[in-house]
Amino acid sequence: MASEIKVPALGESVTEGTIGEWLKKPGDAVAVDEPIVSLETDKVAIEVPSPVAGVIGELKAQVGDTVEVGAIIATVEEGATAAAAPTAEAAPAESPAPSASPAPAASPSPDKNEGTVASDASQTLSPAVRRAVLEHGIDPSAVKGSGRDGRLTKEDVIAAAKAKGDETAPAAAPAPAASAAPAAAASTGERKTERVKMTRLRQTIARRLKSAQDTAALLTTFNDVDMTAVMEARSKYKDLFAKKHDIKLGFMGFFAKAAHLALKDVPSVNAQIDGDEIVYHDFVDISVAVSAPNGLVVPVVRNVDQKGFAQIEKDIADFGKRAKDGTLTMDDMAGGTFTISNGGVFGSLMSTPIINPPQSAVLGLHRIEDRAVVVDGQIVIRPMMYIALSYDHRLIDGREAVTALKIIKDAIEDPTRMLIDL
């Protein structure tokens, strides 16, 4: 009996998604609740599990196809697992010689390569991972995957490539075959281009950011912050903090709490425009920009005004891990009254971040570097960071924006203010 796999409900106001990757192919055995396909929506990528155990039948949609909620995208033949599993394993058992590398080597076409498996997890490699494997000459079966269900990620391949210099010949053996084509192309001086369709998430990011520029009256104000006090506090208490709360004490907790003080004192920075009305919030839900494999996502740390440093750091760490694994949900992204984006982790010195509609302001953090500054008439070296507040000038006046940023600066330079509500 064949069961139909349908596109599940994808969240409020989301009516369709795009087939991002088939995790199983026809003939593969599948267990109950085992993911078979990854769907890309406007906000996140989600995995659709099989409702029954059996064998994958027909795939009714291809990678890149747009499918609506409720559409049938595949079938599963129930009860066929027991019959299919021995058949799949029979060939390796009887003839061990051609088990791993000969099949991909004999058929190097992209379609056949989709059947490549990673390590013991027997998971299909995504296009990005497959491209990285070929580029770096890495044997995927020799790399342990850190993704969901042990699947190989692009980061795993890159890490393995960096360590490849210390490996022996067996690990490096696939490299000549993988790099033969690029070497030939380089010798002929051929210049290539590649067209890749934008993911649904990237299209949405582009549309929303352009809409923010077209709709809002964007302006950015800057300041710089002496990070000495925060760095000393981290250095002094990081071990005790980690021991008690089982999480590292990072900078984002300090900036989230400092932002809470600013948003409380300057409510318009925590508000938004809805038609001809201004919506003020008596709570602080901070969207934290997180880098994910398919683009930037902004999960929301809720009720920052009611949380301590430890819970904020745990929430942010959890979002970062799930963004990497592709397991963030639509609910994780919903809402948010203010955004913090930390370009400093990538080395950015200064930027003008774009607001995340319908929010009215975003705080941009940047890298910390030692600079000569004047303190009490003396030139000293201090760890300094530029901070930027981009805001919608339709709602927030310059005085309010500068005041909010100054409150954040003062709280970071004197963290005691966060404890005594100054």
Short mmCIF file of C-alpha atoms in Angstrom, two decimals:
data_model
loop_
_atom_site.label_atom_id
_atom_site.label_comp_id
_atom_site.label_asym_id
_atom_site.label_seq_id
_atom_site.Cartn_x
_atom_site.Cartn_y
_atom_site.Cartn_z
CA MET A 1 0.00 0.00 0.00
CA ALA A 2 1.37 3.40 -1.01
CA SER A 3 1.20 6.35 1.37
CA GLU A 4 1.34 9.88 0.02
CA ILE A 5 3.85 12.44 1.30
CA LYS A 6 2.30 15.89 1.29
CA VAL A 7 3.70 19.36 1.90
CA PRO A 8 2.84 20.12 5.56
CA ALA A 9 1.61 23.42 6.95
CA LEU A 10 4.60 25.75 6.80
CA GLY A 11 3.55 28.47 9.19
CA GLU A 12 1.33 31.51 9.31
CA SER A 13 0.86 33.21 5.92
CA VAL A 14 3.25 30.74 4.20
CA THR A 15 1.42 28.88 1.44
CA GLU A 16 4.23 27.33 -0.58
CA GLY A 17 7.84 26.19 -0.49
CA THR A 18 10.62 25.04 -2.78
CA ILE A 19 12.13 21.56 -2.97
CA GLY A 20 15.66 22.21 -1.69
CA GLU A 21 17.05 18.67 -1.47
CA TRP A 22 15.79 15.10 -1.63
CA LEU A 23 17.31 13.22 1.31
CA LYS A 24 16.06 9.89 -0.04
CA LYS A 25 15.73 8.54 -3.56
CA PRO A 26 13.34 5.97 -5.06
CA GLY A 27 14.07 2.50 -3.71
CA ASP A 28 15.60 3.73 -0.44
CA ALA A 29 14.27 2.28 2.80
CA VAL A 30 12.82 4.83 5.19
CA ALA A 31 11.77 4.61 8.83
CA VAL A 32 8.83 6.32 10.52
CA ASP A 33 9.54 10.03 11.05
CA GLU A 34 12.79 9.83 9.09
CA PRO A 35 13.31 13.00 6.96
CA ILE A 36 12.99 12.44 3.22
CA VAL A 37 13.04 15.95 1.77
CA SER A 38 14.18 19.45 2.71
CA LEU A 39 11.79 22.29 1.86
CA GLU A 40 12.89 25.91 1.62
CA THR A 41 10.39 28.55 2.65
CA ASP A 42 10.59 32.31 2.83
CA LYS A 43 12.19 32.11 6.27
CA VAL A 44 13.66 28.68 7.02
CA ALA A 45 14.40 25.28 5.56
CA ILE A 46 12.38 22.45 7.09
CA GLU A 47 12.60 18.69 6.71
CA VAL A 48 9.52 16.64 5.89
CA PRO A 49 9.46 13.22 7.61
CA SER A 50 7.89 10.01 6.40
CA PRO A 51 4.65 9.14 8.23
CA VAL A 52 5.23 5.40 7.71
CA ALA A 53 8.04 2.88 7.38
CA GLY A 54 8.63 1.48 3.92
CA VAL A 55 10.44 2.17 0.67
CA ILE A 56 10.45 5.44 -1.26
CA GLY A 57 8.34 5.14 -4.39
CA GLU A 58 7.80 7.92 -6.90
CA LEU A 59 9.16 11.44 -6.45
CA LYS A 60 6.54 13.80 -7.86
CA ALA A 61 8.63 17.00 -7.67
CA GLN A 62 12.18 17.89 -8.57
CA VAL A 63 14.76 20.00 -6.74
CA GLY A 64 13.90 23.64 -7.38
CA ASP A 65 10.17 23.04 -7.93
CA THR A 66 7.72 25.28 -6.06
CA VAL A 67 5.07 23.24 -4.25
CA GLU A 68 1.99 24.40 -2.37
CA VAL A 69 0.90 23.30 1.10
CA GLY A 70 -1.01 20.03 0.77
CA ALA A 71 0.57 19.05 -2.57
CA ILE A 72 1.66 15.40 -2.99
CA ILE A 73 5.43 15.30 -3.53
CA ALA A 74 6.26 11.61 -3.08
CA THR A 75 4.92 8.17 -2.20
CA VAL A 76 6.12 5.52 0.25
CA GLU A 77 5.38 1.81 -0.19
CA GLU A 78 4.40 0.69 3.31
CA GLY A 79 5.75 -2.54 4.75
CA ALA A 80 8.41 -2.91 2.07
CA THR A 81 11.33 -2.12 4.36
CA ALA A 82 12.08 -5.71 5.30
CA ALA A 83 12.14 -6.78 1.67
CA ALA A 84 14.13 -3.81 0.41
CA ALA A 85 16.85 -3.66 3.04
CA PRO A 86 18.42 -7.11 2.34
CA THR A 87 18.37 -6.39 -1.40
CA ALA A 88 20.25 -3.13 -0.91
CA GLU A 89 22.86 -4.80 1.26
CA ALA A 90 23.20 -8.03 -0.70
CA ALA A 91 25.66 -6.75 -3.31
CA PRO A 92 28.24 -5.43 -0.83
CA ALA A 93 28.01 -8.65 1.20
CA GLU A 94 28.60 -10.96 -1.78
CA SER A 95 31.08 -8.75 -3.63
CA PRO A 96 32.95 -6.42 -1.32
CA ALA A 97 35.41 -5.15 -3.92
CA PRO A 98 33.17 -2.62 -5.76
CA SER A 99 31.45 -1.34 -2.60
CA ALA A 100 32.38 2.33 -2.25
CA SER A 101 34.34 4.37 -4.77
CA PRO A 102 33.87 2.50 -8.11
CA ALA A 103 30.20 3.47 -8.50
CA PRO A 104 30.71 7.25 -8.35
CA ALA A 105 33.95 6.96 -10.38
CA ALA A 106 32.23 5.06 -13.17
CA SER A 107 29.47 7.61 -13.46
CA PRO A 108 30.61 11.14 -12.66
CA SER A 109 27.44 12.87 -13.81
CA PRO A 110 25.73 15.20 -11.26
CA ASP A 111 22.66 12.98 -11.07
CA LYS A 112 24.64 9.93 -10.10
CA ASN A 113 26.73 11.83 -7.59
CA GLU A 114 23.59 12.63 -5.65
CA GLY A 115 23.69 9.05 -4.43
CA THR A 116 27.04 9.55 -2.67
CA VAL A 117 26.80 8.79 1.04
CA ALA A 118 28.55 10.36 4.00
CA SER A 119 30.25 8.16 6.59
CA ASP A 120 28.16 5.56 8.42
CA ALA A 121 25.06 7.73 8.34
CA SER A 122 24.28 6.79 4.71
CA GLN A 123 22.95 10.27 4.00
CA THR A 124 22.74 11.95 0.60
CA LEU A 125 25.19 14.80 0.12
CA SER A 126 23.66 18.18 -0.58
CA PRO A 127 24.81 20.02 -3.74
CA ALA A 128 26.93 22.44 -1.68
CA VAL A 129 28.60 19.63 0.25
CA ARG A 130 29.15 17.61 -2.94
CA ARG A 131 30.78 20.63 -4.61
CA ALA A 132 33.05 21.14 -1.58
CA VAL A 133 34.02 17.45 -1.59
CA LEU A 134 35.08 17.64 -5.24
CA GLU A 135 36.81 20.97 -4.83
CA HIS A 136 38.93 19.93 -1.86
CA GLY A 137 39.45 16.29 -2.86
CA ILE A 138 38.00 14.92 0.37
CA ASP A 139 36.78 11.35 0.82
CA PRO A 140 33.29 11.86 2.38
CA SER A 141 33.30 8.39 3.91
CA ALA A 142 36.34 9.37 5.98
CA VAL A 143 34.73 12.44 7.52
CA LYS A 144 32.34 12.34 10.47
CA GLY A 145 29.26 14.46 9.82
CA SER A 146 28.14 17.00 12.43
CA GLY A 147 24.76 17.75 10.85
CA ARG A 148 21.40 16.32 11.73
CA ASP A 149 21.38 12.51 11.84
CA GLY A 150 25.13 12.56 11.21
CA ARG A 151 24.90 14.14 7.76
CA LEU A 152 27.98 15.79 6.33
CA THR A 153 27.97 19.61 6.21
CA LYS A 154 30.06 21.98 4.13
CA GLU A 155 31.85 23.07 7.31
CA ASP A 156 32.84 19.44 7.99
CA VAL A 157 34.41 19.20 4.52
CA ILE A 158 36.28 22.49 4.90
CA ALA A 159 37.60 21.43 8.32
CA ALA A 160 38.76 18.12 6.86
CA ALA A 161 40.46 19.95 3.98
CA LYS A 162 42.38 22.16 6.41
CA ALA A 163 43.59 19.09 8.27
CA LYS A 164 44.38 17.11 5.13
CA GLY A 165 48.03 18.16 5.14
CA ASP A 166 48.65 15.85 8.12
CA GLU A 167 46.82 12.89 6.64
CA THR A 168 48.35 9.87 4.89
CA ALA A 169 47.99 8.79 1.27
CA PRO A 170 44.65 6.92 1.58
CA ALA A 171 42.84 10.09 2.72
CA ALA A 172 44.37 12.15 -0.09
CA ALA A 173 43.91 9.51 -2.81
CA PRO A 174 40.63 10.87 -4.23
CA ALA A 175 42.19 14.31 -4.80
CA PRO A 176 43.84 13.70 -8.21
CA ALA A 177 40.63 12.38 -9.78
CA ALA A 178 38.54 15.17 -8.29
CA SER A 179 40.91 17.93 -9.39
CA ALA A 180 41.72 16.59 -12.85
CA ALA A 181 38.97 18.53 -14.61
CA PRO A 182 39.75 21.91 -12.99
CA ALA A 183 43.45 21.40 -13.75
CA ALA A 184 42.69 20.75 -17.41
CA ALA A 185 40.50 23.82 -17.59
CA ALA A 186 43.19 25.96 -16.00
CA SER A 187 45.83 24.76 -18.48
CA THR A 188 43.70 25.81 -21.44
CA GLY A 189 42.98 29.21 -19.94
CA GLU A 190 39.24 28.58 -20.12
CA ARG A 191 37.07 30.93 -18.06
CA LYS A 192 33.81 29.52 -16.77
CA THR A 193 30.65 30.95 -15.34
CA GLU A 194 27.95 29.19 -13.38
CA ARG A 195 24.29 30.09 -13.01
CA VAL A 196 22.66 28.98 -9.78
CA LYS A 197 19.04 29.75 -9.00
CA MET A 198 18.61 31.84 -5.88
CA THR A 199 17.18 29.89 -2.97
CA ARG A 200 13.78 30.90 -1.76
CA LEU A 201 15.33 32.23 1.44
CA ARG A 202 17.84 34.35 -0.48
CA GLN A 203 15.06 35.75 -2.68
CA THR A 204 13.09 36.71 0.42
CA ILE A 205 16.12 38.33 2.04
CA ALA A 206 16.73 40.36 -1.11
CA ARG A 207 13.10 41.41 -1.38
CA ARG A 208 12.76 42.41 2.28
CA LEU A 209 15.99 44.39 2.40
CA LYS A 210 15.14 46.27 -0.80
CA SER A 211 11.65 46.92 0.55
CA ALA A 212 13.18 48.38 3.72
CA GLN A 213 15.25 50.79 1.63
CA ASP A 214 12.27 51.76 -0.53
CA THR A 215 9.82 52.19 2.37
CA ALA A 216 11.70 53.45 5.42
CA ALA A 217 13.59 56.72 5.80
CA LEU A 218 16.82 55.04 6.79
CA LEU A 219 19.52 56.86 8.71
CA THR A 220 22.47 55.59 10.75
CA THR A 221 24.16 57.11 13.78
CA PHE A 222 27.53 55.91 15.11
CA ASN A 223 29.46 55.83 18.34
CA ASP A 224 32.45 53.96 19.71
CA VAL A 225 32.62 51.91 22.88
CA ASP A 226 35.49 51.17 25.22
CA MET A 227 35.17 47.42 25.80
CA THR A 228 37.63 47.32 28.73
CA ALA A 229 35.03 46.85 31.50
CA VAL A 230 33.12 44.10 29.69
CA MET A 231 36.30 42.26 28.72
CA GLU A 232 37.58 42.41 32.30
CA ALA A 233 34.23 41.15 33.62
CA ARG A 234 34.28 38.25 31.14
CA SER A 235 37.85 37.37 32.02
CA LYS A 236 37.14 37.47 35.75
CA TYR A 237 33.89 35.52 35.79
CA LYS A 238 33.90 33.35 32.66
CA ASP A 239 35.00 30.16 34.45
CA LEU A 240 32.51 30.55 37.31
CA PHE A 241 29.77 31.49 34.86
CA ALA A 242 30.41 28.45 32.66
CA LYS A 243 30.58 26.14 35.69
CA LYS A 244 27.30 27.39 37.14
CA HIS A 245 25.25 27.87 33.96
CA ASP A 246 26.94 25.43 31.55
CA ILE A 247 27.27 28.15 28.90
CA LYS A 248 30.02 30.58 27.94
CA LEU A 249 29.69 34.23 28.88
CA GLY A 250 29.75 36.13 25.60
CA PHE A 251 29.41 39.73 24.48
CA MET A 252 25.88 39.36 23.10
CA GLY A 253 24.38 39.00 26.58
CA PHE A 254 25.86 42.35 27.59
CA PHE A 255 24.63 44.11 24.46
CA ALA A 256 21.16 42.55 24.72
CA LYS A 257 20.78 43.81 28.29
CA ALA A 258 22.20 47.21 27.36
CA ALA A 259 19.75 47.41 24.46
CA HIS A 260 16.93 46.61 26.87
CA LEU A 261 17.84 49.68 28.95
CA ALA A 262 17.87 51.86 25.83
CA LEU A 263 14.56 50.53 24.48
CA LYS A 264 12.88 51.06 27.83
CA ASP A 265 14.06 54.67 28.07
CA VAL A 266 13.42 55.46 24.37
CA PRO A 267 10.19 53.54 23.51
CA SER A 268 10.07 54.68 19.88
CA VAL A 269 13.18 52.62 19.10
CA ASN A 270 11.22 49.55 20.22
CA ALA A 271 8.10 50.52 18.25
CA GLN A 272 6.91 50.09 14.66
CA ILE A 273 4.70 51.81 12.14
CA ASP A 274 1.44 50.09 11.13
CA GLY A 275 -0.40 52.13 8.52
CA ASP A 276 -0.96 55.55 10.10
CA GLU A 277 -0.50 54.23 13.64
CA ILE A 278 2.52 53.68 15.87
CA VAL A 279 2.59 50.38 17.75
CA TYR A 280 4.52 50.54 21.04
CA HIS A 281 5.63 47.38 22.86
CA ASP A 282 5.98 46.98 26.62
CA PHE A 283 8.24 43.97 26.09
CA VAL A 284 11.62 43.51 24.42
CA ASP A 285 11.98 40.70 21.87
CA ILE A 286 15.39 40.97 20.21
CA SER A 287 16.04 39.41 16.81
CA VAL A 288 19.62 38.16 16.64
CA ALA A 289 21.13 37.94 13.17
CA VAL A 290 22.63 34.45 12.71
CA SER A 291 24.56 33.16 9.71
CA ALA A 292 23.05 29.97 8.26
CA PRO A 293 24.16 27.86 5.27
CA ASN A 294 21.45 29.35 3.05
CA GLY A 295 21.74 32.97 4.23
CA LEU A 296 21.15 35.27 7.16
CA VAL A 297 18.32 34.40 9.53
CA VAL A 298 17.02 36.33 12.54
CA PRO A 299 15.58 34.13 15.31
CA VAL A 300 14.05 35.99 18.24
CA VAL A 301 15.22 36.00 21.85
CA ARG A 302 11.94 36.73 23.61
CA ASN A 303 11.36 38.67 26.81
CA VAL A 304 14.94 39.91 27.09
CA ASP A 305 13.68 42.34 29.72
CA GLN A 306 12.83 39.38 31.97
CA LYS A 307 15.86 37.18 31.33
CA GLY A 308 19.30 37.07 32.87
CA PHE A 309 22.63 36.82 31.07
CA ALA A 310 22.75 33.02 31.28
CA GLN A 311 19.37 32.43 29.63
CA ILE A 312 20.09 34.99 26.90
CA GLU A 313 23.42 33.32 26.10
CA LYS A 314 21.77 29.88 26.08
CA ASP A 315 19.05 31.06 23.70
CA ILE A 316 21.57 32.61 21.31
CA ALA A 317 23.83 29.54 21.38
CA ASP A 318 20.85 27.28 20.68
CA PHE A 319 19.78 29.43 17.74
CA GLY A 320 23.30 29.37 16.30
CA LYS A 321 23.49 25.59 16.49
CA ARG A 322 20.04 25.07 14.99
CA ALA A 323 20.74 27.58 12.23
CA LYS A 324 23.79 25.55 11.24
CA ASP A 325 21.80 22.30 11.39
CA GLY A 326 18.87 23.82 9.49
CA THR A 327 16.36 23.05 12.26
CA LEU A 328 15.06 26.55 13.05
CA THR A 329 11.27 26.79 12.86
CA MET A 330 8.93 29.51 11.64
CA ASP A 331 7.96 30.27 15.24
CA ASP A 332 11.62 30.96 16.07
CA MET A 333 11.60 33.79 13.50
CA ALA A 334 8.20 35.32 14.23
CA GLY A 335 7.97 38.71 15.88
CA GLY A 336 10.89 40.68 17.21
CA THR A 337 10.85 44.35 18.20
CA PHE A 338 14.55 45.18 17.68
CA THR A 339 17.54 43.53 15.99
CA ILE A 340 21.22 43.11 16.89
CA SER A 341 23.61 42.18 14.08
CA ASN A 342 27.22 41.33 14.91
CA GLY A 343 29.39 41.85 11.84
CA GLY A 344 32.44 41.90 14.07
CA VAL A 345 32.64 38.12 14.08
CA PHE A 346 33.55 38.36 10.38
CA GLY A 347 36.04 41.20 10.93
CA SER A 348 33.87 44.18 9.98
CA LEU A 349 35.19 47.51 11.26
CA MET A 350 32.11 49.61 10.48
CA SER A 351 28.83 49.21 8.60
CA THR A 352 25.36 50.69 8.15
CA PRO A 353 22.98 47.79 8.92
CA ILE A 354 19.51 47.74 7.33
CA ILE A 355 16.46 47.45 9.58
CA ASN A 356 14.43 44.26 9.69
CA PRO A 357 10.84 45.32 8.78
CA PRO A 358 8.46 45.99 10.41
CA GLN A 359 10.98 46.87 13.13
CA SER A 360 12.24 50.45 13.24
CA ALA A 361 15.84 50.06 14.39
CA VAL A 362 18.84 47.70 14.30
CA LEU A 363 22.07 47.76 16.30
CA GLY A 364 25.25 46.87 14.42
CA LEU A 365 28.27 45.53 16.33
CA HIS A 366 31.78 45.40 14.90
CA ARG A 367 35.21 44.06 15.62
CA ILE A 368 37.18 45.02 18.71
CA GLU A 369 40.62 46.49 18.08
CA ASP A 370 43.20 48.30 20.17
CA ARG A 371 43.23 52.02 19.42
CA ALA A 372 44.83 55.09 20.90
CA VAL A 373 42.22 57.17 22.76
CA VAL A 374 42.36 60.08 25.15
CA VAL A 375 41.30 59.34 28.74
CA ASP A 376 41.62 62.04 31.41
CA GLY A 377 43.97 64.01 29.18
CA GLN A 378 46.27 61.03 28.59
CA ILE A 379 46.71 59.00 25.40
CA VAL A 380 46.12 55.33 26.24
CA ILE A 381 45.53 52.11 24.32
CA ARG A 382 42.04 50.69 24.78
CA PRO A 383 40.01 47.88 23.11
CA MET A 384 37.48 49.86 21.10
CA MET A 385 34.42 48.90 19.06
CA TYR A 386 32.39 51.01 16.67
CA ILE A 387 28.63 50.56 17.11
CA ALA A 388 25.95 51.73 14.71
CA LEU A 389 22.21 52.27 15.08
CA SER A 390 20.24 52.34 11.83
CA TYR A 391 16.69 53.60 12.28
CA ASP A 392 13.52 54.63 10.48
CA HIS A 393 13.54 58.42 10.60
CA ARG A 394 9.77 58.47 9.96
CA LEU A 395 9.29 57.26 13.52
CA ILE A 396 12.54 57.91 15.38
CA ASP A 397 14.02 61.39 15.62
CA GLY A 398 17.77 61.91 15.54
CA ARG A 399 17.79 62.96 19.19
CA GLU A 400 16.08 59.71 20.21
CA ALA A 401 18.41 57.56 18.12
CA VAL A 402 21.55 59.22 19.47
CA THR A 403 20.20 58.99 23.02
CA ALA A 404 19.46 55.26 22.66
CA LEU A 405 22.93 54.54 21.28
CA LYS A 406 24.54 56.60 24.05
CA ILE A 407 22.63 54.58 26.68
CA ILE A 408 24.00 51.36 25.14
CA LYS A 409 27.53 52.82 25.10
CA ASP A 410 27.33 53.91 28.76
CA ALA A 411 25.97 50.52 29.88
CA ILE A 412 28.76 48.62 28.12
CA GLU A 413 31.48 50.91 29.46
CA ASP A 414 30.02 50.65 32.99
CA PRO A 415 28.15 47.30 33.25
CA THR A 416 27.06 48.14 36.81
CA ARG A 417 24.37 50.30 35.20
CA MET A 418 22.63 47.11 34.03
CA LEU A 419 22.41 45.85 37.60
CA ILE A 420 21.05 49.04 39.14
CA ASP A 421 18.79 49.91 36.20
CA LEU A 422 20.56 53.03 34.96
#
